[in-house]
Short mmCIF file of C-alpha atoms and ligand atoms in Angstrom, two decimals:
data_model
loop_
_atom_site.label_atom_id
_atom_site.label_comp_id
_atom_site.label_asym_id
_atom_site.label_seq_id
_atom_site.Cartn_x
_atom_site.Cartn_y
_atom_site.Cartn_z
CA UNK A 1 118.99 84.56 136.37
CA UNK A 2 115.21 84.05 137.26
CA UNK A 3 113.57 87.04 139.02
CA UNK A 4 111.00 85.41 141.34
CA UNK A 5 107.69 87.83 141.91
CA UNK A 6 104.55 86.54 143.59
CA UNK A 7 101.87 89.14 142.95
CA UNK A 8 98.12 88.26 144.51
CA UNK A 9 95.41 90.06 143.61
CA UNK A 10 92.66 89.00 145.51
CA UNK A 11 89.46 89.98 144.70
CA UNK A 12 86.39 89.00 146.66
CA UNK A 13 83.00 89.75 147.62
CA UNK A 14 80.00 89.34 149.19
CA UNK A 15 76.18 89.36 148.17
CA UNK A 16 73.18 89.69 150.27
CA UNK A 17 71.94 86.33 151.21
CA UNK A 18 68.28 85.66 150.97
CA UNK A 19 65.82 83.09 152.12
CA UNK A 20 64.49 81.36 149.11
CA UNK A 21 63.96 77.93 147.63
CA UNK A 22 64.18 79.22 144.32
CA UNK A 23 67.80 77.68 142.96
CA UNK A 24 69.75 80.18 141.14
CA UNK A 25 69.50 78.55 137.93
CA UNK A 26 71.10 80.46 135.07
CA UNK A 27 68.33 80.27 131.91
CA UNK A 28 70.68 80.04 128.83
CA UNK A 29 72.48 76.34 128.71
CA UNK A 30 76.48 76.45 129.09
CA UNK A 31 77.31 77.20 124.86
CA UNK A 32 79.40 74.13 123.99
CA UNK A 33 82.03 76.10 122.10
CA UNK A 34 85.98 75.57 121.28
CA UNK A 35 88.95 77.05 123.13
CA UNK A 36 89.03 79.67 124.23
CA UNK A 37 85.78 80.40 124.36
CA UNK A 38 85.27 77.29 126.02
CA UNK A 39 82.72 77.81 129.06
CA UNK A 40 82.76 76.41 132.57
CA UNK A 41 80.10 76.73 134.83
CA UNK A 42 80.79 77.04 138.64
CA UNK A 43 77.91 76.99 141.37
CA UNK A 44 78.13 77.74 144.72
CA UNK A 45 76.70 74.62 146.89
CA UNK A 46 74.12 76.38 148.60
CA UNK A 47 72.98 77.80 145.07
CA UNK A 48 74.17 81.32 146.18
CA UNK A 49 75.92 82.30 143.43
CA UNK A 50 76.71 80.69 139.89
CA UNK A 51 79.32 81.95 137.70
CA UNK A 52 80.73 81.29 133.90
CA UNK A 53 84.27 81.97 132.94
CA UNK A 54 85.85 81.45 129.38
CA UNK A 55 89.13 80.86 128.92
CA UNK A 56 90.03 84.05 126.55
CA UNK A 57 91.07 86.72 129.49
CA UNK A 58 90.01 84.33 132.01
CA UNK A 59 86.63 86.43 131.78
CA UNK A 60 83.69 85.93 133.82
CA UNK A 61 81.28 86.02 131.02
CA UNK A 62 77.71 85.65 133.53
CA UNK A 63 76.86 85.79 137.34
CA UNK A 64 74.11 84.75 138.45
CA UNK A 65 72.65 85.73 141.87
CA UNK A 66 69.52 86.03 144.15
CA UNK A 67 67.26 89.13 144.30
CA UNK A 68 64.88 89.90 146.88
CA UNK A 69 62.24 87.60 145.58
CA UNK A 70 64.43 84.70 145.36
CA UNK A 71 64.61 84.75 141.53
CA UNK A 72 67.87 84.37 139.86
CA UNK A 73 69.42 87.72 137.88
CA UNK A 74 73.01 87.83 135.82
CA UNK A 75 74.44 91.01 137.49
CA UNK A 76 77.57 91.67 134.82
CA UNK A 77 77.59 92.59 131.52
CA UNK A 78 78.82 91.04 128.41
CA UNK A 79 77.62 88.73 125.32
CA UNK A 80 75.58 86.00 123.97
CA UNK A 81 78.31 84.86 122.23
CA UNK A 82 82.04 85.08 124.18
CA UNK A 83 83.33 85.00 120.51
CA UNK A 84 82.49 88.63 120.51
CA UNK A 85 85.02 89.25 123.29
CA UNK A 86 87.78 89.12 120.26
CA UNK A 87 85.03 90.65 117.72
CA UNK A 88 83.42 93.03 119.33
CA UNK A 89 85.00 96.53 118.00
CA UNK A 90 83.79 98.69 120.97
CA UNK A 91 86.09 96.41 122.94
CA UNK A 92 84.72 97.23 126.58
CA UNK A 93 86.88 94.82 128.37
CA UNK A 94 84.37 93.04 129.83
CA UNK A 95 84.87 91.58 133.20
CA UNK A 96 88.43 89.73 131.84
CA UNK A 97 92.06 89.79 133.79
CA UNK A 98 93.64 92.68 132.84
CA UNK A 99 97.52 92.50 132.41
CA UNK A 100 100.49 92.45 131.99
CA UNK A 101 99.65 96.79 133.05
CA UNK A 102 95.83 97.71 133.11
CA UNK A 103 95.01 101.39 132.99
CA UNK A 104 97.17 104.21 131.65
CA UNK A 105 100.79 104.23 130.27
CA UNK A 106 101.96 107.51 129.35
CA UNK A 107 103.05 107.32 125.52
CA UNK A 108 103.41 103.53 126.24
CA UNK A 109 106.94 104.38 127.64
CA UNK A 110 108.64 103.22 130.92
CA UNK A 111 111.75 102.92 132.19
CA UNK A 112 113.79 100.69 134.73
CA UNK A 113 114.69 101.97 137.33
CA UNK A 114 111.67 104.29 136.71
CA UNK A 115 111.75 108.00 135.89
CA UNK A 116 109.18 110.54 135.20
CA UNK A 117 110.43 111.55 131.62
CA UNK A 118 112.24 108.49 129.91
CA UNK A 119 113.92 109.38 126.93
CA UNK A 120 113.51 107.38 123.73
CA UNK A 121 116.05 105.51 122.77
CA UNK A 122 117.83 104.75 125.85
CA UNK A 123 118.88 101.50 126.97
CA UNK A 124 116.71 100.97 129.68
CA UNK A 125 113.41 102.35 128.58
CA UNK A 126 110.78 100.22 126.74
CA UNK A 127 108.11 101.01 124.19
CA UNK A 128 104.75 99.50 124.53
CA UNK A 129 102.61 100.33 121.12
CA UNK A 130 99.74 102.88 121.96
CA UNK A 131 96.31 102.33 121.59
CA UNK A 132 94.31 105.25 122.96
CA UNK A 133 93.84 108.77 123.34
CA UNK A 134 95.34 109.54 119.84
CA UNK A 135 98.31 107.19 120.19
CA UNK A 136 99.39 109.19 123.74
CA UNK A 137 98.77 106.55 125.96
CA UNK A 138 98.81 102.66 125.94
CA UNK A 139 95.75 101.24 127.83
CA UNK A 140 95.27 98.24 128.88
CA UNK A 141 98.48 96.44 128.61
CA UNK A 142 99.17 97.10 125.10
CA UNK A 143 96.52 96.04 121.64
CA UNK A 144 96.85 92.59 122.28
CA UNK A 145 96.35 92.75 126.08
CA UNK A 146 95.70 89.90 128.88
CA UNK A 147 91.67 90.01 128.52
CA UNK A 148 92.47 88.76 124.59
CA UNK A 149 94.96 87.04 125.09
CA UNK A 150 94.57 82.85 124.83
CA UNK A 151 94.79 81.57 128.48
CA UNK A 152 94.46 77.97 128.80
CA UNK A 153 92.34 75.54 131.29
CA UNK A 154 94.58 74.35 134.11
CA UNK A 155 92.28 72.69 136.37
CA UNK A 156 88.50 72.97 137.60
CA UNK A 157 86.34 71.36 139.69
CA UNK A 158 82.25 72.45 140.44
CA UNK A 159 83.54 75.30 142.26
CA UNK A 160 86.98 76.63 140.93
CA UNK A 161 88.34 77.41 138.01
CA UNK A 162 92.21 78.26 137.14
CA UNK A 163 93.31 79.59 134.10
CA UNK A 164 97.16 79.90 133.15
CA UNK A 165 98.98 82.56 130.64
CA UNK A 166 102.15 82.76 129.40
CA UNK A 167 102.95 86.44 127.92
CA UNK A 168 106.35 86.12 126.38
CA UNK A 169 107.23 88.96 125.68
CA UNK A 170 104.51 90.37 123.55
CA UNK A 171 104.74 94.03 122.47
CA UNK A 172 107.78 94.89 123.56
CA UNK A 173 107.41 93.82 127.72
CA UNK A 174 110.36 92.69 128.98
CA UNK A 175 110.75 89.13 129.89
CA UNK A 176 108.57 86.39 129.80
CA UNK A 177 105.57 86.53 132.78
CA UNK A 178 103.64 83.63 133.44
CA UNK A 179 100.42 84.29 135.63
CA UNK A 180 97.61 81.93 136.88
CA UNK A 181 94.30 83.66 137.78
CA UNK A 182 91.66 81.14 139.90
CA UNK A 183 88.01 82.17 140.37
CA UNK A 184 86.25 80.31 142.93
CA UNK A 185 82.46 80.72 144.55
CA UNK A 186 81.30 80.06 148.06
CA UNK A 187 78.41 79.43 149.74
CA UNK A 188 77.17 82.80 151.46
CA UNK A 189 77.47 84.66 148.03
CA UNK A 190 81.17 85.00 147.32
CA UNK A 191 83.12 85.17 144.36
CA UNK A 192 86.96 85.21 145.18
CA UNK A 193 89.59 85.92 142.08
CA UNK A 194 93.30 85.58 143.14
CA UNK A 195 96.08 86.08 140.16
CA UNK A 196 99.59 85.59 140.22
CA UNK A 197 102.22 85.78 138.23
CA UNK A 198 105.98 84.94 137.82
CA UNK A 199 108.47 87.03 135.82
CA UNK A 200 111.76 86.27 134.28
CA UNK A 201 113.27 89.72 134.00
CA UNK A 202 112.44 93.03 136.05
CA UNK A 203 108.68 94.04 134.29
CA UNK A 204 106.36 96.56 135.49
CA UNK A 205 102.73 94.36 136.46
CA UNK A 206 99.76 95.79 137.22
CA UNK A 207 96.52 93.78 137.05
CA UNK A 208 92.95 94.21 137.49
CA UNK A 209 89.58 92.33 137.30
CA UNK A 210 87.04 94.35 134.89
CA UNK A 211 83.96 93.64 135.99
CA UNK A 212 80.74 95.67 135.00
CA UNK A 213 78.21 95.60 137.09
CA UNK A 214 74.62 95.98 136.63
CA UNK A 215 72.13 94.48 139.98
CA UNK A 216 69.27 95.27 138.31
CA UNK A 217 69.62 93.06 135.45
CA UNK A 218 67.39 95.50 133.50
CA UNK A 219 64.61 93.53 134.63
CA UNK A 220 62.89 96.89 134.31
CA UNK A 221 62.71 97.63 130.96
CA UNK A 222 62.11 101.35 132.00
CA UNK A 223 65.76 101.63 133.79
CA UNK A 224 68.41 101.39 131.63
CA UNK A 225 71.18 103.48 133.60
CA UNK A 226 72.71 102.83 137.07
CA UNK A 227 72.17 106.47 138.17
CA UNK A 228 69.39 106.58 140.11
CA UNK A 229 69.26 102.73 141.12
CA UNK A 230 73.05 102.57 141.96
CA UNK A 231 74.22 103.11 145.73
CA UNK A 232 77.95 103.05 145.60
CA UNK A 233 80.18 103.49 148.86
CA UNK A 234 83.83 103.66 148.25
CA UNK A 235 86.44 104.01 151.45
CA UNK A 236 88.54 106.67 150.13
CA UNK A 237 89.47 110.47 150.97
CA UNK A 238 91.85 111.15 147.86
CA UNK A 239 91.44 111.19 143.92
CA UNK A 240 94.55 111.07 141.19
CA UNK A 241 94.45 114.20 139.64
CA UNK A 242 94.78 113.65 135.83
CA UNK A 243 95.94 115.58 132.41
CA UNK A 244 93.64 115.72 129.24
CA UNK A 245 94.97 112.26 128.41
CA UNK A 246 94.04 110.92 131.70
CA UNK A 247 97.29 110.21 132.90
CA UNK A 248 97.76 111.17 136.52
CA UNK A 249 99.44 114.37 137.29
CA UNK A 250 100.99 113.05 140.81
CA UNK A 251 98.31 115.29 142.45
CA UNK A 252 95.50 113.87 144.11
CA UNK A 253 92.02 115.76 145.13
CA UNK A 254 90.76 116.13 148.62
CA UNK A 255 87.12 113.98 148.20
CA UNK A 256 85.75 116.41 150.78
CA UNK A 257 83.24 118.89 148.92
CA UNK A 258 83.21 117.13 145.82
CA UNK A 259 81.15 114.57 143.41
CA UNK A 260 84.01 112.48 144.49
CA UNK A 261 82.81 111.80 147.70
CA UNK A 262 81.32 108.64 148.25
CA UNK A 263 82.64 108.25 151.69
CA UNK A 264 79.04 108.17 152.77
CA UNK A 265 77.03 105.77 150.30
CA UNK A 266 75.24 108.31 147.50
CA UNK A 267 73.81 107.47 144.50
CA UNK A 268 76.11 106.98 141.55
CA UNK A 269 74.09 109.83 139.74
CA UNK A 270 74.01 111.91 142.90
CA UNK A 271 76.10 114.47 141.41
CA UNK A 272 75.59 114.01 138.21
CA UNK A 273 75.72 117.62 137.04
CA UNK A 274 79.38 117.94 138.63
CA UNK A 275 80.71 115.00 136.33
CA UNK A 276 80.48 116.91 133.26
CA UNK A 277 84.47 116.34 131.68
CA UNK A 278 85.47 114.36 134.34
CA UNK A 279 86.35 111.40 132.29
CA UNK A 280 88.02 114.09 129.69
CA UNK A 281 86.80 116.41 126.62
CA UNK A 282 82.83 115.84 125.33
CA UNK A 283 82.17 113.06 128.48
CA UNK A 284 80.42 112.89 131.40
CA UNK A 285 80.15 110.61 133.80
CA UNK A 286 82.97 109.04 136.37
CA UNK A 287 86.34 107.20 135.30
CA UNK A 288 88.41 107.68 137.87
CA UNK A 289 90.99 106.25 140.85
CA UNK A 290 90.18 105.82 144.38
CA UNK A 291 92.85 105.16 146.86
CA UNK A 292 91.67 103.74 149.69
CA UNK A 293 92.25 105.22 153.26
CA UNK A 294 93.34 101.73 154.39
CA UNK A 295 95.40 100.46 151.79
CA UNK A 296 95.51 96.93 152.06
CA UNK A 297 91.55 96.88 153.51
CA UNK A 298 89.54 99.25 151.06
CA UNK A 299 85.96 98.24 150.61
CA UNK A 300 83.48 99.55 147.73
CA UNK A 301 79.71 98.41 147.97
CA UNK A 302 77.39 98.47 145.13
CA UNK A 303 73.33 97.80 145.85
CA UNK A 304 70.16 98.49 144.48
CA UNK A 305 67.19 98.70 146.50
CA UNK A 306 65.00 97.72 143.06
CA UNK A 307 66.55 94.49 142.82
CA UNK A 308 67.79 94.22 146.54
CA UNK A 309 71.04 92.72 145.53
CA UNK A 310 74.34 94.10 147.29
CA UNK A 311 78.03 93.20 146.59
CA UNK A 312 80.75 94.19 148.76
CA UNK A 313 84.19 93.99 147.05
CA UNK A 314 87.40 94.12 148.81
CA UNK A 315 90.69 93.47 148.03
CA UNK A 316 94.46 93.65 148.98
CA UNK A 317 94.73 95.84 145.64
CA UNK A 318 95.68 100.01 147.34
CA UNK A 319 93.13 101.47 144.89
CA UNK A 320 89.90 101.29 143.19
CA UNK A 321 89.36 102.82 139.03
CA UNK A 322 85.29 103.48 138.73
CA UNK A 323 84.39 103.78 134.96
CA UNK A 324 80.94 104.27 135.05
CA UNK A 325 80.38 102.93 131.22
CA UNK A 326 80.44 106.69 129.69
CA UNK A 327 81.80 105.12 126.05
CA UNK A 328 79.13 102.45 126.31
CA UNK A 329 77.44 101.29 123.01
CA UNK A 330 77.49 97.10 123.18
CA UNK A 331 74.41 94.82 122.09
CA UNK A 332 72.75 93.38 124.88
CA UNK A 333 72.66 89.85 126.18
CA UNK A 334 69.10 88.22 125.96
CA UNK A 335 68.10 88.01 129.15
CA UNK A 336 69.15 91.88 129.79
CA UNK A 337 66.81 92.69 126.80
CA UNK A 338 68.39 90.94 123.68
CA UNK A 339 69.57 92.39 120.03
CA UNK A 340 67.11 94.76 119.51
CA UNK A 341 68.09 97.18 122.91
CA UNK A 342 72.08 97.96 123.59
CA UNK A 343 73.84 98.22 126.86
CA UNK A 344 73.95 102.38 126.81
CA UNK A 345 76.22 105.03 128.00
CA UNK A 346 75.83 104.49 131.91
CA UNK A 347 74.45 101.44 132.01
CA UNK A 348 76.78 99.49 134.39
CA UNK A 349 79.23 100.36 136.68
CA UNK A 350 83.23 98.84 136.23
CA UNK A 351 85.02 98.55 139.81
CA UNK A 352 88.62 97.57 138.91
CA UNK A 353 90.23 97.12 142.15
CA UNK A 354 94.10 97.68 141.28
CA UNK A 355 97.42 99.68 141.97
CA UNK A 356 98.36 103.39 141.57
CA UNK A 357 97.92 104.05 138.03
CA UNK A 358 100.87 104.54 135.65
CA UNK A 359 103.27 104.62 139.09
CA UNK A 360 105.63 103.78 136.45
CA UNK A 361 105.65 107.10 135.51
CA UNK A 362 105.77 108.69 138.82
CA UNK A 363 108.50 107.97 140.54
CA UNK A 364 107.48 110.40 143.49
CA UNK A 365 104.63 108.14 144.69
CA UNK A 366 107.48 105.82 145.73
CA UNK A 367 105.72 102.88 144.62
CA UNK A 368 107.14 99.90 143.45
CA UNK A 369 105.37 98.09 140.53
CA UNK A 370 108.61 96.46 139.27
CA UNK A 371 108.17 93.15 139.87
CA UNK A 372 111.87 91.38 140.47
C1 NAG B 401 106.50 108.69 122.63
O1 NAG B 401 106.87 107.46 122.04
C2 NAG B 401 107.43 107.60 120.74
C3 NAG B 401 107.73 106.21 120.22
O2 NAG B 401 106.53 105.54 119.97
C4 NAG B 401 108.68 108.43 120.80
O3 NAG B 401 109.21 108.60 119.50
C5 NAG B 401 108.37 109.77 121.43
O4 NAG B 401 109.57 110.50 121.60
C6 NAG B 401 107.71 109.57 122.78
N1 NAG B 401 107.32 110.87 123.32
C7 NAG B 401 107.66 111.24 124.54
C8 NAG B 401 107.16 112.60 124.95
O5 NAG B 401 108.31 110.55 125.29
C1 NAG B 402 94.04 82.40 120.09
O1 NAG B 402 93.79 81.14 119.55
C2 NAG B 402 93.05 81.20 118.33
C3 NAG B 402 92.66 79.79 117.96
O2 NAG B 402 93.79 78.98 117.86
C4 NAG B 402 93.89 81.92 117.28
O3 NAG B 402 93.17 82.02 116.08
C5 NAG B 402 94.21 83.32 117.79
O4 NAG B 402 95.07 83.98 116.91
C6 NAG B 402 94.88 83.26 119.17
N1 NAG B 402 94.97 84.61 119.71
C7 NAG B 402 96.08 85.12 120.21
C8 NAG B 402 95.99 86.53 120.70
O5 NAG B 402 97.13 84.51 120.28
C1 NAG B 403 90.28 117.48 152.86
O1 NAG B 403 89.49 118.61 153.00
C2 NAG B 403 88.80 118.68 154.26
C3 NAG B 403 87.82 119.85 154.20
O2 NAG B 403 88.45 120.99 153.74
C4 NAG B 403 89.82 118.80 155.37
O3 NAG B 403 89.17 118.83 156.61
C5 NAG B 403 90.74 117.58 155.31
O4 NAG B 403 91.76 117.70 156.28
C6 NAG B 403 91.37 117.45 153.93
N1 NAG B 403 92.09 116.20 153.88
C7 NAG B 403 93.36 116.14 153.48
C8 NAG B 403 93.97 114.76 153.48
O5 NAG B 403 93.99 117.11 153.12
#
């Protein structure tokens, strides 16, 4: 019996356009490395936007886009080297698919059908291996997850890209799911990521795009947070609550009154004084869900006035997680400053459109992330 499940995540979004004849010409050369940290190179026609993707998480690894003056800047984080996205210890996920569940599992342990409390043991309940919060919680779809996992080159042209995965199984996920994820630029400034996947027995899938986002490029070596740079506009009233392990509680907070409120665009550090635990014990800073008033058309916008550059993301996704870096501690690319400076606590900004998290455990949401 073959469960059929087509999930799409699209993800897409626009950038300012600007009047230039300055091409957007990326300053490294394309690395000519082995699977898969192979590197492809997409460019919009009308030099918009340019884009690199490795095969290893089907990452976007640099994107490269106009500012104000015309000149060229690589507005996400990551590494020289894409090796380092199996090496690097501090493992920020950066800007790779995130399956076969991104975000939270409580204790790693879900059942099907669902239930709030699963108990060990039984038949239907599964055991994912933990990797976070002192082995309470399984993040990021288990220690081998999606964004490390070996995705292969399907097809690509000069402005598309699909990768293909086949997760058998791994860690203890029922069934075999195979997804495809397919990046693709256009002209006007857009970057558009749609993933889907196909399982073989009932599995729980919930995916996400990690992208961090910096529009400044640190092309002022004087600004090396998004706090007071960063306007960030997010179409969403409600908050999940969460417990000490930041696992939601099935509560959500009223934005109204709050440094949750970014209803009207503020500045990311607006509030900073409020954020103080909000992403748990001895951090500050946001890390938290967004569900979007308008479920299947939620909109978060991200600009900068210093560099002028704007992205609008949107997505079919319910929800949006904002992690605003607050574990940061990653050496730099060159061209945002090179070996000798690190990408700090705050530096960038992750939007991770995606579902409800850990609905798996919260069977009084009523939502379905068993994919059949
Ligand atoms: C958490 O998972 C472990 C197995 O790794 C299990 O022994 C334990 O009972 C689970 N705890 C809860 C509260 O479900
Ligand atoms: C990915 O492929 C490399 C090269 O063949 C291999 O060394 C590595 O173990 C693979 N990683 C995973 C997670 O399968
Ligand atoms: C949120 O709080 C505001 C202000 O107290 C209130 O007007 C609004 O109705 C609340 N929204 C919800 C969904 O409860």
């Amino acid at each position: 019996m073959v469960y059929k499940i087509l999930l799409t995540l699209l993800l897409s979004f626009q950038l300012a356009r600007f009047t230039s004849s300055v091409a957007a010409a990326p300053s490294p050369p394309p690395q000519n490395k082995d699977w898969p940290f192979d590197v492809t190179e997409l460019r919009a026609p009308d030099g918009s936007v340019t884009a690199k993707f490795v095969s290893i998480g089907a990452t976007l690894t640099e994107l490269w886009v106009k500012d104000k003056y015309g000149k060229a800047r690589d507005v996400v984080l990551g590494y020289d080297d894409p090796e380092q996205l199996w090496t690097d210890p501090a493992h920020p996920v950066f800007n790779a698919i995130v399956g076969r569940y991104a975000n939270r599992l409580k204790n790693g342990t879900f059942s099907i059908p669902i239930s709030r409390n699963p108990t060990p043991g039984a038949p239907n309940v599964f055991q994912i291996p933990t990797n976070a919060h002192n082995g309470q919680v399984t993040l990021h779809g288990g220690i081998v997850g999606w964004d490390r996992r070996n995705w292969t080159l399907e097809r690509k042209s000069r402005t598309s890209v699909t990768y293909k995965h086949i997760d058998a199984g791994h860690e203890n996920w029922p069934g075999t799911v195979t997804a495809y994820a397919t990046h693709t630029v256009e002209n006007g400034g857009v970057l558009k990521t749609v993933v889907k996947a196909t399982a073989t027995e009932k599995t729980p899938i919930m995916l996400t795009q990690h992208t961090y986002w910096n529009l400044d490029a640190f092309q002022d070596a004087t600004v090396d947070t998004v706090l007071d740079t960063h306007h960030l506009q997010i179409t969403s009233s409600r908050v999940l609550d969460v417990d000490t392990n930041m696992i939601p509680t099935g509560k959500f907070i009223n934005v109204s009154n709050t440094a949750f409120d970014f209803r009207r665009a503020q500045t990311i550090g607006a509030r900073w004084d409020a954020t103080t635990a909000l992403c748990g014990e001895g951090c500050q800073g946001y890390d938290s869900e967004w569900i979007y008033d308008d479920q299947k058309r939620g909109r978060t916008s991200l600009w900068s006035d210093a560099s002028g550059i704007r992205v609008d993301i949107t997505s079919n996704q319910p929800a949006v997680q904002v992690y605003t870096s607050n574990w940061m501690n990653t050496v730099r690319k060159t061209h945002h400053g090179g070996a000798a400076k690190s990408y700090g606590k705050w530096s960038a900004v992750a939007l991770e459109q995606q579902g409800y998290v850990a609905a798996v455990n919260t069977p009084e949401w009523g939502v379905d992330q068993i994919c059949k």
